[in-house]
């Protein structure tokens, strides 16, 4: 580490406190509840369809390389694409350029094409969804998807989770499930709630200053203002906590504390007759669930503190009102934790595009390309990670303060309501820094 972790933690806490004081004294009117959008240009329809076809083509390459290519993770296009470009790269692109996955999603594209075909077969009559999406399900299928992917990445047997054919089979199964759901319940209804990846990337894209409006125009808005209009459905709060919690466990499971604790947890399951592998998987599963629950508990504690300011709102109303303030924290955790992975492993695409199957091909003459691990220093990586954590939590503070100004007519009361949210932000920041410092120790 470039400097002691305690110094980073104190500096981060001071930054948050200073930001809180600045917000309290200088930010006296809501600024983020309206987007103040400005149209830039209309996105040509041809570009939209080209992006859709490109997404379908990439998905086809993932399936083909996964099934037909060499079953060596580092030599197969599918593994790097799924775990690096898809899982880490698209969240970053979403915050920079808006909901790019909406245009690239292969299951959304195919579902739209199938719906258009059904529309033509009915001679212009728009087919109503065969099944109404259950309102009570809300975002819970998306939560299950993200937990399932995190389980695959962090818990499942390493030899199997990195096998290209396994990833290809799971990708195909997910594609078919999403296609069936969109045809039955409607592309927008199913895609906006049950598609875990679509819901996740769309959630992060709300932080972006760039978005595509309903008229097909690429527009600019105030950064962070898109997330203030987030509709709170059943499972929305759990989805946000899952984003933070799964990333938390990814870091925690690589640290010394978990390495010392995990054997004891696994022994509990071994003592009841389970073999080593399932016992270890169950131990990691418990750790994953507990990390998600911990994030939810910290947020609930902050809401309980806000609730103590007055009786104007109940706990449920406050939980929903401030849920969006966790979204920039979720992205901060993702960026801080995966920054080095994205920076280094994305370079593998240099040789994988020439040899996607890992069979020795050299389609574009780049098969000899090697990853440059010296493109950035370790100290610089740490500073980027710390900046991401602090920036994400300052953004969360700004969103919380802006929402409090709307909910509490007295600015002083609004400030008092945010004391506990400040404590939550400081706790999340310190915890995130501790996770970064403990990895590999």
PDB file of N, CA and C in Angstrom, residues 80-81 83-93 96 331 334-335 337-349 371 375:
ATOM      1  N   UNK A  80     -13.098 -14.764 -20.927  1.00  0.00           N
ATOM      2  CA  UNK A  80     -12.686 -13.370 -20.741  1.00  0.00           C
ATOM      3  C   UNK A  80     -13.829 -12.415 -21.059  1.00  0.00           C
ATOM      4  N   UNK A  81     -14.583 -12.713 -22.100  1.00  0.00           N
ATOM      5  CA  UNK A  81     -15.685 -11.820 -22.457  1.00  0.00           C
ATOM      6  C   UNK A  81     -16.724 -11.760 -21.347  1.00  0.00           C
ATOM      7  N   UNK A  83     -16.584 -12.746 -17.975  1.00  0.00           N
ATOM      8  CA  UNK A  83     -16.157 -12.333 -16.648  1.00  0.00           C
ATOM      9  C   UNK A  83     -15.513 -10.948 -16.613  1.00  0.00           C
ATOM     10  N   UNK A  84     -15.003 -10.480 -17.749  1.00  0.00           N
ATOM     11  CA  UNK A  84     -14.298  -9.191 -17.753  1.00  0.00           C
ATOM     12  C   UNK A  84     -15.092  -8.126 -18.524  1.00  0.00           C
ATOM     13  N   UNK A  85     -15.279  -8.322 -19.824  1.00  0.00           N
ATOM     14  CA  UNK A  85     -15.932  -7.285 -20.633  1.00  0.00           C
ATOM     15  C   UNK A  85     -17.412  -7.137 -20.291  1.00  0.00           C
ATOM     16  N   UNK A  86     -18.103  -8.267 -20.111  1.00  0.00           N
ATOM     17  CA  UNK A  86     -19.539  -8.215 -19.835  1.00  0.00           C
ATOM     18  C   UNK A  86     -19.803  -7.799 -18.391  1.00  0.00           C
ATOM     19  N   UNK A  87     -19.219  -8.500 -17.440  1.00  0.00           N
ATOM     20  CA  UNK A  87     -19.542  -8.309 -16.030  1.00  0.00           C
ATOM     21  C   UNK A  87     -18.949  -7.020 -15.468  1.00  0.00           C
ATOM     22  N   UNK A  88     -17.798  -6.588 -15.970  1.00  0.00           N
ATOM     23  CA  UNK A  88     -17.129  -5.399 -15.436  1.00  0.00           C
ATOM     24  C   UNK A  88     -17.138  -4.248 -16.433  1.00  0.00           C
ATOM     25  N   UNK A  89     -16.941  -4.548 -17.714  1.00  0.00           N
ATOM     26  CA  UNK A  89     -16.850  -3.493 -18.709  1.00  0.00           C
ATOM     27  C   UNK A  89     -18.166  -2.776 -18.957  1.00  0.00           C
ATOM     28  N   UNK A  90     -19.252  -3.519 -19.059  1.00  0.00           N
ATOM     29  CA  UNK A  90     -20.537  -2.883 -19.355  1.00  0.00           C
ATOM     30  C   UNK A  90     -21.001  -1.961 -18.228  1.00  0.00           C
ATOM     31  N   UNK A  91     -20.834  -2.298 -16.938  1.00  0.00           N
ATOM     32  CA  UNK A  91     -21.163  -1.313 -15.898  1.00  0.00           C
ATOM     33  C   UNK A  91     -20.423   0.009 -16.058  1.00  0.00           C
ATOM     34  N   UNK A  92     -19.147  -0.049 -16.418  1.00  0.00           N
ATOM     35  CA  UNK A  92     -18.382   1.185 -16.615  1.00  0.00           C
ATOM     36  C   UNK A  92     -18.929   1.956 -17.817  1.00  0.00           C
ATOM     37  N   UNK A  93     -19.194   1.254 -18.918  1.00  0.00           N
ATOM     38  CA  UNK A  93     -19.767   1.907 -20.102  1.00  0.00           C
ATOM     39  C   UNK A  93     -21.142   2.491 -19.797  1.00  0.00           C
ATOM     40  N   UNK A  96     -20.732   5.788 -18.090  1.00  0.00           N
ATOM     41  CA  UNK A  96     -20.141   6.795 -18.980  1.00  0.00           C
ATOM     42  C   UNK A  96     -21.094   7.218 -20.098  1.00  0.00           C
ATOM     43  N   UNK A 331     -21.770   1.234  -7.577  1.00  0.00           N
ATOM     44  CA  UNK A 331     -20.810   1.361  -8.681  1.00  0.00           C
ATOM     45  C   UNK A 331     -19.402   1.611  -8.160  1.00  0.00           C
ATOM     46  N   UNK A 334     -17.913  -1.657  -7.248  1.00  0.00           N
ATOM     47  CA  UNK A 334     -17.593  -2.433  -8.446  1.00  0.00           C
ATOM     48  C   UNK A 334     -16.322  -1.905  -9.100  1.00  0.00           C
ATOM     49  N   UNK A 335     -16.242  -0.599  -9.288  1.00  0.00           N
ATOM     50  CA  UNK A 335     -15.071  -0.014  -9.949  1.00  0.00           C
ATOM     51  C   UNK A 335     -13.814  -0.202  -9.115  1.00  0.00           C
ATOM     52  N   UNK A 337     -13.150  -2.480  -6.865  1.00  0.00           N
ATOM     53  CA  UNK A 337     -12.739  -3.874  -6.728  1.00  0.00           C
ATOM     54  C   UNK A 337     -12.222  -4.465  -8.033  1.00  0.00           C
ATOM     55  N   UNK A 338     -12.833  -4.081  -9.156  1.00  0.00           N
ATOM     56  CA  UNK A 338     -12.518  -4.736 -10.429  1.00  0.00           C
ATOM     57  C   UNK A 338     -11.661  -3.886 -11.365  1.00  0.00           C
ATOM     58  N   UNK A 339     -11.202  -2.727 -10.913  1.00  0.00           N
ATOM     59  CA  UNK A 339     -10.476  -1.842 -11.806  1.00  0.00           C
ATOM     60  C   UNK A 339      -9.248  -2.510 -12.414  1.00  0.00           C
ATOM     61  N   UNK A 340      -8.431  -3.134 -11.590  1.00  0.00           N
ATOM     62  CA  UNK A 340      -7.210  -3.766 -12.107  1.00  0.00           C
ATOM     63  C   UNK A 340      -7.536  -4.944 -13.017  1.00  0.00           C
ATOM     64  N   UNK A 341      -8.585  -5.691 -12.670  1.00  0.00           N
ATOM     65  CA  UNK A 341      -9.005  -6.805 -13.527  1.00  0.00           C
ATOM     66  C   UNK A 341      -9.377  -6.304 -14.916  1.00  0.00           C
ATOM     67  N   UNK A 342     -10.181  -5.233 -14.961  1.00  0.00           N
ATOM     68  CA  UNK A 342     -10.613  -4.680 -16.245  1.00  0.00           C
ATOM     69  C   UNK A 342      -9.426  -4.132 -17.018  1.00  0.00           C
ATOM     70  N   UNK A 343      -8.535  -3.441 -16.327  1.00  0.00           N
ATOM     71  CA  UNK A 343      -7.404  -2.803 -16.987  1.00  0.00           C
ATOM     72  C   UNK A 343      -6.445  -3.823 -17.589  1.00  0.00           C
ATOM     73  N   UNK A 344      -6.206  -4.902 -16.869  1.00  0.00           N
ATOM     74  CA  UNK A 344      -5.244  -5.895 -17.336  1.00  0.00           C
ATOM     75  C   UNK A 344      -5.876  -6.968 -18.215  1.00  0.00           C
ATOM     76  N   UNK A 345      -6.910  -7.615 -17.702  1.00  0.00           N
ATOM     77  CA  UNK A 345      -7.449  -8.767 -18.426  1.00  0.00           C
ATOM     78  C   UNK A 345      -8.194  -8.399 -19.699  1.00  0.00           C
ATOM     79  N   UNK A 346      -8.669  -7.159 -19.787  1.00  0.00           N
ATOM     80  CA  UNK A 346      -9.314  -6.756 -21.044  1.00  0.00           C
ATOM     81  C   UNK A 346      -8.315  -6.727 -22.191  1.00  0.00           C
ATOM     82  N   UNK A 347      -7.037  -6.598 -21.862  1.00  0.00           N
ATOM     83  CA  UNK A 347      -6.011  -6.621 -22.904  1.00  0.00           C
ATOM     84  C   UNK A 347      -5.918  -7.981 -23.587  1.00  0.00           C
ATOM     85  N   UNK A 348      -6.413  -9.023 -22.906  1.00  0.00           N
ATOM     86  CA  UNK A 348      -6.388 -10.362 -23.497  1.00  0.00           C
ATOM     87  C   UNK A 348      -7.202 -10.430 -24.777  1.00  0.00           C
ATOM     88  N   UNK A 349      -8.144  -9.498 -24.945  1.00  0.00           N
ATOM     89  CA  UNK A 349      -8.928  -9.493 -26.175  1.00  0.00           C
ATOM     90  C   UNK A 349      -8.044  -9.210 -27.381  1.00  0.00           C
ATOM     91  N   UNK A 371      -0.335  -9.405 -22.558  1.00  0.00           N
ATOM     92  CA  UNK A 371      -0.850  -8.431 -21.600  1.00  0.00           C
ATOM     93  C   UNK A 371       0.310  -7.652 -20.987  1.00  0.00           C
ATOM     94  N   UNK A 375       1.376  -1.333 -17.432  1.00  0.00           N
ATOM     95  CA  UNK A 375       0.727  -0.169 -18.019  1.00  0.00           C
ATOM     96  C   UNK A 375       0.369   0.859 -16.949  1.00  0.00           C
TER      97      UNK A 375
END
